[in-house]
Tab-separated table of C-alpha atoms in Angstrom:
chain	number	residue	atom	x	y	z
A	1	MET	CA	0.000	0.000	0.000
A	2	PRO	CA	1.286	3.492	-0.783
A	3	ASP	CA	2.259	5.939	1.949
A	4	VAL	CA	1.393	8.827	-0.368
A	5	GLU	CA	-1.321	8.799	-3.023
A	6	LEU	CA	-2.375	11.789	-5.074
A	7	GLN	CA	-4.165	12.844	-8.235
A	8	LEU	CA	-2.293	15.016	-10.750
A	9	THR	CA	-4.258	16.481	-13.656
A	10	ALA	CA	-2.978	18.368	-16.714
A	11	ALA	CA	-5.665	20.649	-18.153
A	12	PRO	CA	-6.193	24.025	-19.873
A	13	ASP	CA	-6.672	27.043	-17.630
A	14	GLU	CA	-6.365	30.829	-17.497
A	15	VAL	CA	-4.092	32.790	-15.151
A	16	SER	CA	-3.248	36.439	-14.591
A	17	VAL	CA	0.412	37.020	-15.414
A	18	LEU	CA	0.585	40.528	-16.862
A	19	PRO	CA	-1.792	43.448	-16.286
A	20	GLY	CA	-4.879	43.128	-18.432
A	21	ALA	CA	-6.360	40.024	-20.021
A	22	PRO	CA	-5.642	36.594	-18.466
A	23	THR	CA	-3.213	34.254	-20.209
A	24	ARG	CA	-4.389	30.883	-21.521
A	25	VAL	CA	-2.102	28.137	-20.198
A	26	TRP	CA	-1.916	24.419	-19.510
A	27	ARG	CA	-1.222	23.582	-15.901
A	28	PHE	CA	-0.969	20.783	-13.377
A	29	ALA	CA	-3.469	20.586	-10.525
A	30	GLY	CA	-3.051	18.222	-7.574
A	31	ARG	CA	-5.349	16.595	-5.057
A	32	MET	CA	-4.374	14.489	-2.054
A	33	VAL	CA	-5.878	11.023	-1.779
A	34	LYS	CA	-3.739	9.687	1.065
A	35	GLY	CA	-0.700	10.817	3.004
A	36	PRO	CA	0.661	13.757	5.015
A	37	ALA	CA	-1.370	16.929	4.669
A	38	ASP	CA	1.714	18.961	3.704
A	39	THR	CA	2.589	16.775	0.698
A	40	LEU	CA	1.210	19.348	-1.750
A	41	GLN	CA	2.153	23.031	-1.562
A	42	ILE	CA	0.595	25.710	-3.779
A	43	LEU	CA	2.911	28.596	-4.683
A	44	PRO	CA	0.809	31.767	-4.228
A	45	GLY	CA	-0.032	33.496	-7.485
A	46	SER	CA	1.828	30.938	-9.586
A	47	TYR	CA	0.703	28.969	-12.639
A	48	LEU	CA	3.163	26.192	-11.753
A	49	GLY	CA	1.937	22.820	-10.583
A	50	PRO	CA	1.886	22.129	-6.839
A	51	VAL	CA	5.201	21.569	-5.090
A	52	ILE	CA	5.274	17.868	-4.178
A	53	HIS	CA	7.016	17.133	-0.856
A	54	LEU	CA	8.216	13.547	-0.420
A	55	ARG	CA	10.486	11.706	1.998
A	56	ARG	CA	13.038	9.060	1.270
A	57	GLY	CA	11.567	5.615	1.861
A	58	GLN	CA	7.967	6.556	1.086
A	59	ARG	CA	5.893	4.454	-1.287
A	60	VAL	CA	4.191	6.783	-3.751
A	61	ARG	CA	1.229	6.337	-6.104
A	62	ILE	CA	0.328	9.154	-8.503
A	63	HIS	CA	-2.742	9.049	-10.771
A	64	PHE	CA	-1.979	11.250	-13.769
A	65	ALA	CA	-5.058	12.368	-15.722
A	66	ASN	CA	-4.565	13.896	-19.163
A	67	GLN	CA	-7.229	16.507	-19.839
A	68	LEU	CA	-5.290	18.153	-22.666
A	69	ALA	CA	-6.207	17.956	-26.343
A	70	GLU	CA	-3.077	15.922	-27.142
A	71	ASP	CA	-1.013	13.003	-25.855
A	72	SER	CA	1.149	13.521	-22.781
A	73	ILE	CA	3.089	11.770	-20.015
A	74	VAL	CA	4.971	13.020	-16.927
A	75	HIS	CA	8.693	12.598	-16.200
A	76	TRP	CA	10.015	12.912	-12.623
A	77	HIS	CA	13.248	14.727	-13.449
A	78	GLY	CA	16.216	13.540	-11.378
A	79	MET	CA	14.339	10.729	-9.646
A	80	ASP	CA	15.553	7.119	-9.653
A	81	VAL	CA	12.350	5.201	-10.399
A	82	PRO	CA	11.359	2.012	-12.261
A	83	GLU	CA	11.176	2.230	-16.039
A	84	ASN	CA	7.363	2.250	-16.117
A	85	ALA	CA	7.347	5.250	-13.750
A	86	ASP	CA	9.974	7.332	-15.570
A	87	GLY	CA	7.709	8.946	-18.166
A	88	HIS	CA	9.274	7.547	-21.340
A	89	PRO	CA	7.534	9.023	-24.435
A	90	ARG	CA	6.495	5.565	-25.609
A	91	ARG	CA	4.131	5.523	-22.603
A	92	VAL	CA	2.161	8.651	-23.557
A	93	ILE	CA	-1.559	8.526	-22.901
A	94	ARG	CA	-4.302	9.985	-25.045
A	95	PRO	CA	-6.676	12.785	-23.979
A	96	GLY	CA	-9.123	11.647	-21.333
A	97	ARG	CA	-6.943	8.729	-20.194
A	98	GLU	CA	-5.126	8.109	-16.898
A	99	TYR	CA	-1.688	6.696	-16.110
A	100	VAL	CA	-0.747	5.373	-12.660
A	101	TYR	CA	2.799	5.738	-11.303
A	102	ASP	CA	4.010	3.545	-8.448
A	103	PHE	CA	7.492	3.944	-7.008
A	104	GLU	CA	9.523	4.090	-3.819
A	105	VAL	CA	11.495	7.245	-3.085
A	106	ILE	CA	15.118	6.110	-2.969
A	107	ASN	CA	16.697	9.482	-3.812
A	108	ARG	CA	18.593	11.445	-1.211
A	109	ALA	CA	17.193	14.771	-0.112
A	110	GLY	CA	17.349	17.266	-2.951
A	111	THR	CA	15.558	19.532	-5.418
A	112	TYR	CA	13.847	17.730	-8.312
A	113	TRP	CA	10.992	18.625	-10.651
A	114	TYR	CA	8.367	17.140	-12.932
A	115	HIS	CA	7.324	18.009	-16.482
A	116	PRO	CA	5.812	16.395	-19.612
A	117	HIS	CA	7.938	14.176	-21.859
A	118	PRO	CA	6.078	13.343	-25.111
A	119	HIS	CA	8.374	13.070	-28.120
A	120	MET	CA	8.432	16.188	-30.323
A	121	ARG	CA	6.023	18.003	-27.948
A	122	THR	CA	8.021	18.309	-24.713
A	123	GLY	CA	9.120	21.866	-25.485
A	124	ALA	CA	5.636	23.023	-26.420
A	125	GLN	CA	3.964	21.497	-23.353
A	126	VAL	CA	6.546	22.771	-20.866
A	127	TYR	CA	6.328	26.205	-22.481
A	128	GLN	CA	2.556	26.171	-21.913
A	129	ARG	CA	3.350	26.087	-18.143
A	130	LEU	CA	3.294	22.347	-17.403
A	131	ALA	CA	5.955	21.999	-14.691
A	132	GLY	CA	6.316	21.775	-10.929
A	133	LEU	CA	8.890	21.280	-8.174
A	134	LEU	CA	9.387	17.983	-6.340
A	135	LEU	CA	11.351	18.211	-3.079
A	136	VAL	CA	12.733	15.139	-1.305
A	137	ARG	CA	13.721	15.231	2.360
A	138	ASP	CA	15.390	12.628	4.579
A	139	ALA	CA	16.834	12.088	8.052
A	140	GLU	CA	20.280	13.277	6.955
A	141	GLU	CA	18.825	16.630	5.973
A	142	ASP	CA	16.670	16.814	9.116
A	143	ALA	CA	19.773	16.570	11.302
A	144	LEU	CA	21.212	19.725	9.734
A	145	ALA	CA	18.341	21.980	10.852
A	146	LEU	CA	18.670	24.040	7.678
A	147	PRO	CA	16.571	27.193	7.290
A	148	SER	CA	12.954	26.223	6.666
A	149	GLY	CA	9.461	27.621	6.545
A	150	GLU	CA	9.579	31.285	5.489
A	151	ALA	CA	13.387	31.053	5.396
A	152	GLU	CA	13.287	28.469	2.574
A	153	LEU	CA	12.771	30.257	-0.732
A	154	LEU	CA	11.766	28.536	-3.980
A	155	CYS	CA	12.575	30.174	-7.330
A	156	VAL	CA	11.660	28.638	-10.698
A	157	LEU	CA	13.074	30.739	-13.560
A	158	GLN	CA	11.363	30.651	-16.951
A	159	ASP	CA	11.451	32.965	-19.957
A	160	ARG	CA	8.314	33.537	-22.009
A	161	ARG	CA	7.083	35.738	-24.827
A	162	PHE	CA	3.653	37.410	-24.849
A	163	ASP	CA	1.638	39.106	-27.570
A	164	ALA	CA	-0.358	42.336	-27.169
A	165	ARG	CA	-3.302	40.362	-25.736
A	166	ASN	CA	-1.125	38.703	-23.048
A	167	GLN	CA	-1.199	35.337	-24.819
A	168	LEU	CA	1.866	33.124	-25.048
A	169	VAL	CA	3.878	33.257	-28.245
A	170	PHE	CA	5.753	30.066	-29.144
A	171	HIS	CA	7.757	29.335	-32.257
A	172	GLY	CA	6.184	27.711	-35.285
A	173	GLY	CA	8.786	24.974	-35.536
A	174	THR	CA	11.128	26.906	-37.835
A	175	MET	CA	14.506	25.276	-38.330
A	176	MET	CA	16.460	28.203	-36.893
A	177	GLU	CA	14.396	28.280	-33.704
A	178	MET	CA	14.700	24.517	-33.348
A	179	MET	CA	18.474	24.656	-33.856
A	180	ASN	CA	19.001	27.510	-31.389
A	181	GLY	CA	16.249	26.802	-28.871
A	182	PHE	CA	13.326	29.149	-28.252
A	183	LEU	CA	13.948	32.236	-26.095
A	184	GLY	CA	11.363	34.467	-24.482
A	185	ASP	CA	11.819	38.168	-23.763
A	186	GLU	CA	10.224	38.176	-20.288
A	187	VAL	CA	11.819	36.352	-17.354
A	188	LEU	CA	9.302	35.062	-14.816
A	189	VAL	CA	9.966	33.787	-11.304
A	190	ASN	CA	7.408	31.231	-10.148
A	191	GLY	CA	5.229	32.402	-13.018
A	192	GLN	CA	5.277	36.068	-12.013
A	193	PRO	CA	7.100	39.058	-13.504
A	194	GLN	CA	9.382	40.705	-10.942
A	195	PRO	CA	7.821	39.304	-7.769
A	196	THR	CA	9.029	40.663	-4.436
A	197	LYS	CA	9.176	39.247	-0.932
A	198	GLU	CA	10.364	40.855	2.264
A	199	VAL	CA	12.596	38.551	4.304
A	200	ASP	CA	14.217	38.693	7.731
A	201	ALA	CA	17.895	39.461	8.080
A	202	GLY	CA	19.740	36.180	8.518
A	203	TRP	CA	20.445	32.945	6.716
A	204	HIS	CA	18.003	31.592	4.125
A	205	ARG	CA	17.941	28.452	2.044
A	206	VAL	CA	17.363	29.253	-1.621
A	207	ARG	CA	16.373	26.595	-4.146
A	208	VAL	CA	16.649	27.739	-7.777
A	209	LEU	CA	15.468	25.771	-10.803
A	210	ASN	CA	15.981	26.737	-14.430
A	211	GLY	CA	12.681	25.618	-15.932
A	212	SER	CA	13.171	27.411	-19.260
A	213	ASN	CA	13.130	25.663	-22.622
A	214	ALA	CA	16.562	26.809	-23.758
A	215	ARG	CA	17.910	29.843	-21.890
A	216	ILE	CA	21.023	29.572	-19.734
A	217	TYR	CA	21.074	32.096	-16.898
A	218	LYS	CA	23.651	33.972	-14.924
A	219	LEU	CA	22.593	35.220	-11.525
A	220	ALA	CA	23.756	38.499	-10.008
A	221	TRP	CA	23.678	38.883	-6.211
A	222	GLY	CA	23.443	42.050	-4.158
A	223	GLY	CA	26.798	43.088	-2.746
A	224	ASP	CA	25.748	42.671	0.889
A	225	VAL	CA	24.328	39.160	0.465
A	226	GLN	CA	26.601	36.285	1.478
A	227	MET	CA	26.084	33.165	-0.647
A	228	ALA	CA	27.323	29.598	-0.249
A	229	VAL	CA	26.575	26.634	-2.530
A	230	ILE	CA	25.173	23.719	-0.559
A	231	GLY	CA	23.870	21.473	-3.324
A	232	GLY	CA	23.687	20.906	-7.037
A	233	ASP	CA	20.939	19.129	-8.962
A	234	GLY	CA	20.686	16.572	-6.148
A	235	GLY	CA	21.789	16.875	-2.526
A	236	HIS	CA	21.859	19.408	0.292
A	237	GLY	CA	24.372	20.984	2.633
A	238	THR	CA	26.500	18.874	4.963
A	239	PRO	CA	30.166	18.769	5.869
A	240	ALA	CA	31.876	17.115	2.887
A	241	ALA	CA	32.425	13.392	3.240
A	242	PRO	CA	35.830	11.793	2.487
A	243	ALA	CA	37.006	12.462	-1.084
A	244	GLY	CA	34.339	15.170	-1.297
A	245	ALA	CA	34.738	18.586	-2.869
A	246	HIS	CA	34.325	21.901	-1.099
A	247	ALA	CA	32.873	25.052	-2.611
A	248	GLY	CA	33.801	28.477	-1.412
A	249	ALA	CA	31.549	31.504	-1.243
A	250	TRP	CA	29.387	31.758	-4.344
A	251	PRO	CA	30.803	34.191	-6.923
A	252	ALA	CA	28.853	37.171	-8.166
A	253	ARG	CA	27.534	35.239	-11.134
A	254	GLY	CA	26.986	31.588	-11.857
A	255	CYS	CA	25.211	29.168	-14.164
A	256	ILE	CA	22.271	27.234	-12.828
A	257	SER	CA	20.143	24.246	-13.672
A	258	GLY	CA	18.777	23.107	-10.338
A	259	SER	CA	20.820	24.267	-7.356
A	260	GLN	CA	20.655	25.253	-3.713
A	261	TRP	CA	22.341	28.026	-1.781
A	262	LEU	CA	22.497	29.410	1.694
A	263	CYS	CA	22.291	33.200	1.649
A	264	ARG	CA	22.464	35.711	4.460
A	265	ARG	CA	21.136	39.247	4.299
A	266	HIS	CA	22.771	41.466	6.898
A	267	GLY	CA	20.645	43.544	9.228
A	268	GLY	CA	19.829	47.165	8.562
A	269	THR	CA	17.088	49.406	7.317
A	270	SER	CA	17.368	48.585	3.613
A	271	ARG	CA	14.118	47.948	1.781
A	272	GLN	CA	15.443	46.835	-1.605
A	273	PRO	CA	12.734	45.124	-3.672
A	274	GLY	CA	12.989	41.716	-5.225
A	275	VAL	CA	13.292	38.046	-4.466
A	276	CYS	CA	14.474	36.966	-7.880
A	277	ARG	CA	13.760	39.767	-10.278
A	278	GLY	CA	13.110	38.848	-13.860
A	279	GLY	CA	12.986	41.311	-16.688
A	280	ARG	CA	12.926	41.821	-20.404
A	281	GLY	CA	15.983	41.276	-22.595
A	282	ARG	CA	18.431	44.139	-22.429
A	283	GLY	CA	20.695	43.397	-25.379
A	284	ARG	CA	24.342	42.422	-25.194
A	285	ASP	CA	26.269	42.700	-21.959
A	286	ASP	CA	29.063	40.842	-20.198
A	287	GLY	CA	26.884	37.734	-19.800
A	288	HIS	CA	26.939	34.506	-21.760
A	289	ASN	CA	24.261	35.430	-24.284
A	290	GLY	CA	25.464	37.284	-27.338
A	291	ARG	CA	28.992	35.899	-27.041
A	292	PRO	CA	29.967	33.616	-29.937
A	293	ASP	CA	32.389	31.650	-27.742
A	294	ASP	CA	29.475	30.779	-25.473
A	295	GLY	CA	27.554	29.115	-28.259
A	296	HIS	CA	24.634	31.544	-28.113
A	297	GLU	CA	25.575	34.241	-30.598
A	298	GLY	CA	23.062	37.030	-30.993
A	299	ARG	CA	20.773	36.093	-28.089
A	300	PRO	CA	19.636	38.832	-25.708
A	301	LEU	CA	21.014	38.775	-22.200
A	302	GLU	CA	18.729	37.857	-19.340
A	303	ARG	CA	19.909	38.354	-15.795
A	304	ALA	CA	18.049	37.468	-12.645
A	305	GLU	CA	18.950	39.594	-9.640
A	306	TRP	CA	18.696	38.572	-6.002
A	307	ASN	CA	17.965	41.552	-3.760
A	308	PRO	CA	15.855	40.414	-0.810
A	309	ALA	CA	14.391	43.179	1.285
A	310	ALA	CA	15.683	42.920	4.839
A	311	ARG	CA	13.822	43.502	8.057
A	312	ASP	CA	15.900	45.109	10.776
A	313	ASP	CA	16.023	42.021	12.971
A	314	THR	CA	19.505	40.818	13.901
A	315	SER	CA	18.786	39.180	17.220
A	316	HIS	CA	20.899	36.157	18.108
A	317	ALA	CA	17.802	33.993	18.458
A	318	ARG	CA	16.573	34.876	14.970
A	319	GLN	CA	20.016	34.277	13.438
A	320	GLU	CA	20.226	30.837	15.019
A	321	ARG	CA	16.705	29.954	13.905
A	322	LEU	CA	17.449	30.886	10.301
A	323	GLY	CA	20.741	29.076	10.030
A	324	PRO	CA	22.629	26.837	12.466
A	325	PRO	CA	26.405	27.432	12.530
A	326	ARG	CA	27.249	24.107	10.893
A	327	ALA	CA	25.035	24.976	7.923
A	328	ARG	CA	26.847	28.283	7.440
A	329	THR	CA	30.081	26.688	6.293
A	330	PRO	CA	30.145	27.001	2.497
A	331	VAL	CA	30.369	23.368	1.519
A	332	LEU	CA	28.855	21.256	-1.225
A	333	ILE	CA	27.272	17.896	-0.479
A	334	ASP	CA	29.415	14.900	-1.393
A	335	ALA	CA	28.943	11.238	-0.607
A	336	ALA	CA	31.906	8.904	-0.242
A	337	TRP	CA	32.900	7.702	-3.685
A	338	SER	CA	35.967	7.026	-5.777
A	339	THR	CA	36.766	7.194	-9.462
A	340	ARG	CA	37.093	3.664	-10.779
A	341	ALA	CA	40.092	3.413	-13.068
A	342	ASP	CA	38.696	0.230	-14.598
A	343	ALA	CA	35.245	1.649	-15.390
A	344	PRO	CA	34.351	1.258	-19.072
A	345	ILE	CA	34.516	4.513	-21.035
A	346	ARG	CA	32.006	5.528	-23.675
A	347	ARG	CA	32.552	8.616	-25.827
A	348	VAL	CA	29.466	10.482	-27.073
A	349	PRO	CA	30.059	13.251	-29.651
A	350	LEU	CA	27.506	16.077	-29.602
A	351	SER	CA	27.269	17.305	-33.161
A	352	PHE	CA	25.084	18.880	-35.810
A	353	GLN	CA	24.189	16.433	-38.539
A	354	PRO	CA	22.255	17.549	-41.623
A	355	MET	CA	19.264	19.452	-40.174
A	356	ALA	CA	19.464	17.867	-36.711
A	357	TRP	CA	21.507	17.792	-33.508
A	358	SER	CA	22.671	14.291	-32.617
A	359	LEU	CA	24.204	12.152	-29.877
A	360	GLY	CA	26.962	9.826	-31.035
A	361	GLY	CA	25.935	10.457	-34.639
A	362	ARG	CA	22.388	9.208	-34.029
A	363	THR	CA	19.016	10.821	-33.434
A	364	PHE	CA	16.047	9.461	-31.504
A	365	VAL	CA	14.118	6.405	-32.635
A	366	MET	CA	11.402	5.380	-30.185
A	367	GLY	CA	12.530	1.855	-29.274
A	368	GLU	CA	16.047	1.824	-30.706
A	369	VAL	CA	19.068	0.991	-28.541
A	370	ALA	CA	22.619	0.545	-29.875
A	371	SER	CA	24.940	-2.090	-28.408
A	372	GLU	CA	27.049	0.558	-26.659
A	373	GLU	CA	23.853	1.971	-25.117
A	374	THR	CA	23.194	-1.224	-23.144
A	375	VAL	CA	24.447	-1.354	-19.539
A	376	ALA	CA	24.057	-3.710	-16.590
A	377	ALA	CA	21.990	-2.630	-13.598
A	378	CYS	CA	24.157	-1.041	-10.884
A	379	SER	CA	27.237	-1.078	-13.124
A	380	THR	CA	29.581	1.937	-13.082
A	381	HIS	CA	30.634	3.615	-16.331
A	382	LEU	CA	32.468	6.716	-17.498
A	383	TRP	CA	30.722	8.612	-20.281
A	384	GLU	CA	32.442	11.433	-22.138
A	385	PHE	CA	30.328	14.072	-23.868
A	386	ILE	CA	32.337	15.791	-26.607
A	387	ASN	CA	30.834	19.029	-27.918
A	388	LEU	CA	31.910	19.307	-31.555
A	389	THR	CA	31.563	22.206	-33.975
A	390	ASN	CA	30.296	21.566	-37.488
A	391	GLN	CA	33.226	22.913	-39.507
A	392	MET	CA	31.173	23.391	-42.680
A	393	ILE	CA	28.461	25.643	-41.256
A	394	GLY	CA	30.005	26.670	-37.935
A	395	MET	CA	27.111	25.392	-35.828
A	396	GLN	CA	27.885	25.281	-32.121
A	397	ALA	CA	25.882	25.435	-28.920
A	398	ALA	CA	26.166	24.734	-25.234
A	399	HIS	CA	24.291	21.489	-24.515
A	400	PRO	CA	22.888	20.639	-21.049
A	401	ILE	CA	22.955	16.817	-21.093
A	402	HIS	CA	20.477	15.021	-18.824
A	403	LEU	CA	20.593	11.322	-17.885
A	404	HIS	CA	17.455	9.618	-16.622
A	405	GLY	CA	17.554	7.102	-13.807
A	406	ARG	CA	20.458	8.106	-11.552
A	407	GLN	CA	22.446	11.075	-10.383
A	408	PHE	CA	26.067	11.141	-11.593
A	409	ARG	CA	29.374	12.849	-10.853
A	410	VAL	CA	31.473	15.107	-13.085
A	411	VAL	CA	35.077	13.873	-13.010
A	412	GLY	CA	36.675	15.992	-15.733
A	413	ARG	CA	36.175	19.018	-17.965
A	414	THR	CA	38.696	19.827	-20.715
A	415	GLY	CA	38.879	21.867	-23.913
A	416	GLY	CA	36.714	24.781	-24.904
A	417	ARG	CA	37.718	28.421	-24.702
A	418	ALA	CA	39.226	29.691	-21.488
A	419	THR	CA	37.556	33.047	-22.194
A	420	ASN	CA	34.048	31.558	-22.152
A	421	THR	CA	32.236	33.649	-19.550
A	422	LEU	CA	30.061	30.746	-18.411
A	423	ARG	CA	32.951	28.706	-17.073
A	424	ALA	CA	33.617	30.776	-13.968
A	425	GLY	CA	30.175	30.050	-12.562
A	426	LEU	CA	30.021	26.313	-13.210
A	427	VAL	CA	29.950	24.110	-10.106
A	428	ASP	CA	30.799	20.541	-11.090
A	429	ALA	CA	31.166	19.121	-7.592
A	430	GLY	CA	28.279	17.251	-6.000
A	431	TRP	CA	25.565	15.089	-7.486
A	432	LYS	CA	24.183	16.015	-10.909
A	433	ASP	CA	21.369	14.925	-13.189
A	434	THR	CA	22.263	17.477	-15.895
A	435	VAL	CA	25.676	18.748	-16.981
A	436	LEU	CA	26.354	21.739	-19.237
A	437	VAL	CA	28.862	20.963	-22.012
A	438	LEU	CA	30.190	24.159	-23.566
A	439	PRO	CA	31.327	24.432	-27.213
A	440	GLY	CA	34.599	22.590	-27.793
A	441	GLU	CA	34.547	20.954	-24.351
A	442	THR	CA	34.816	17.317	-23.339
A	443	VAL	CA	33.067	16.529	-20.060
A	444	ARG	CA	33.559	13.146	-18.407
A	445	VAL	CA	30.968	11.875	-15.938
A	446	GLN	CA	30.866	8.797	-13.756
A	447	VAL	CA	27.489	7.135	-13.364
A	448	THR	CA	26.429	4.030	-11.492
A	449	PHE	CA	23.276	3.043	-13.333
A	450	THR	CA	19.919	2.389	-11.718
A	451	ARG	CA	19.058	-0.973	-10.228
A	452	HIS	CA	15.806	-0.926	-12.205
A	453	PRO	CA	15.950	-2.724	-15.575
A	454	GLY	CA	14.319	-1.171	-18.609
A	455	LEU	CA	14.512	1.568	-21.214
A	456	TYR	CA	15.702	5.029	-20.129
A	457	LEU	CA	16.703	8.248	-21.896
A	458	TYR	CA	19.629	10.604	-22.163
A	459	HIS	CA	19.235	13.836	-24.088
A	460	CYS	CA	19.978	17.541	-24.420
A	461	HIS	CA	17.700	19.536	-22.139
A	462	ILE	CA	17.370	22.403	-24.558
A	463	LEU	CA	13.875	21.177	-25.245
A	464	GLU	CA	13.852	22.122	-28.921
A	465	HIS	CA	17.027	20.036	-29.394
A	466	GLU	CA	15.376	17.132	-27.599
A	467	ASP	CA	12.236	17.430	-29.709
A	468	MET	CA	14.193	17.459	-32.961
A	469	GLY	CA	15.914	14.201	-32.007
A	470	MET	CA	18.903	15.006	-29.756
A	471	MET	CA	17.844	12.162	-27.499
A	472	ARG	CA	18.685	8.469	-27.267
A	473	ASN	CA	17.607	5.419	-25.310
A	474	PHE	CA	19.859	3.353	-23.118
A	475	ARG	CA	18.800	-0.035	-21.817
A	476	VAL	CA	19.518	-1.277	-18.304
A	477	THR	CA	19.672	-5.085	-18.119
């Protein structure tokens, strides 16, 4: 019997995003059937699906109902689940149908998310607002007494484009937009333009997810805000275990996919607005967009700024409540592990074939698996992702590569241009489910594959690249 059971429905809706007419969207709605009352959390004023709170060891059953006008299925991004619960596109369900997921939460505490995964329609459905956070907690995290409640801030960054009637504008499938990935001109945080939140002075836990189709962000922090990385795509803050990596104070700018920080706003009378402020594109700047060596030539810069308003409350009791001393050390979570010298190595070129991005020279075929894409359950491998440039047409891009089924570790990053402005903000330590491979780079990752047999995916998480075939199966036996 499940410990947690809930209903998740994808359906059309209308929400107020910009002043004036409401925006037509697709969104997830949740309803508890069984389990703790705080399993589902609604983000106020947001079009995002409910935040799903789970604990390691729970048995979970989710009834997904598709009330859209097209096929869909849900993927639990970053979660290690059985093949029939992973949301493979061959398991899409038609409008009016229901799909039941059953799985045990075996992931460590961390920040995960869920979104649709139908082939050739993932980008369109996510762009229509179908996404939500999934947070896993466990006893290891409980022992840290990290900032929680109002001191735990959730930020989902997405860029969107609106017409004069406040309706979403999405590309028409043109080749250039598919090759580059679709970019909006308005950055939203939790579905809102430039939301603000007043916070107490003291330590806060900040979870940030890049839920955009294609945009890579840099974040700029206020000068009086201390930041420390405490987790990557998976994990949370603890003293580093043996062979673990440490991270110092977070630099002024950094690249994000799904990450966690501790931040502290010093006391005072400042009333600066903003939690994570989005905005419209402001042309070229010192960021990654618009720089040819970054692989995003000609794209407008988007910067999200963190400027929490501070209440003048610096009492010792409040400081201790918002952040215990051991959580203030800027460290990145690491489990005990070692790089196996005898692990098999597989090299995967990322390249532009005629009219399509590809992995290892192949594009997606629904049930196809090559011999080198077959691995044994629980086996450990080294995979190298090699970002090539098409010499004939000069095509290059930064590719965020996502592996389904298990978190992995980055063990090496070579090549590329030392002047690439994205590199300074990359944090490769800690557990990952997605790794950004810049133009000309080779990134080596170590992955111990899931214990669950079946068909899983690896792909570029620029959703237009995924939809045009930059995705492959691997089979766990």
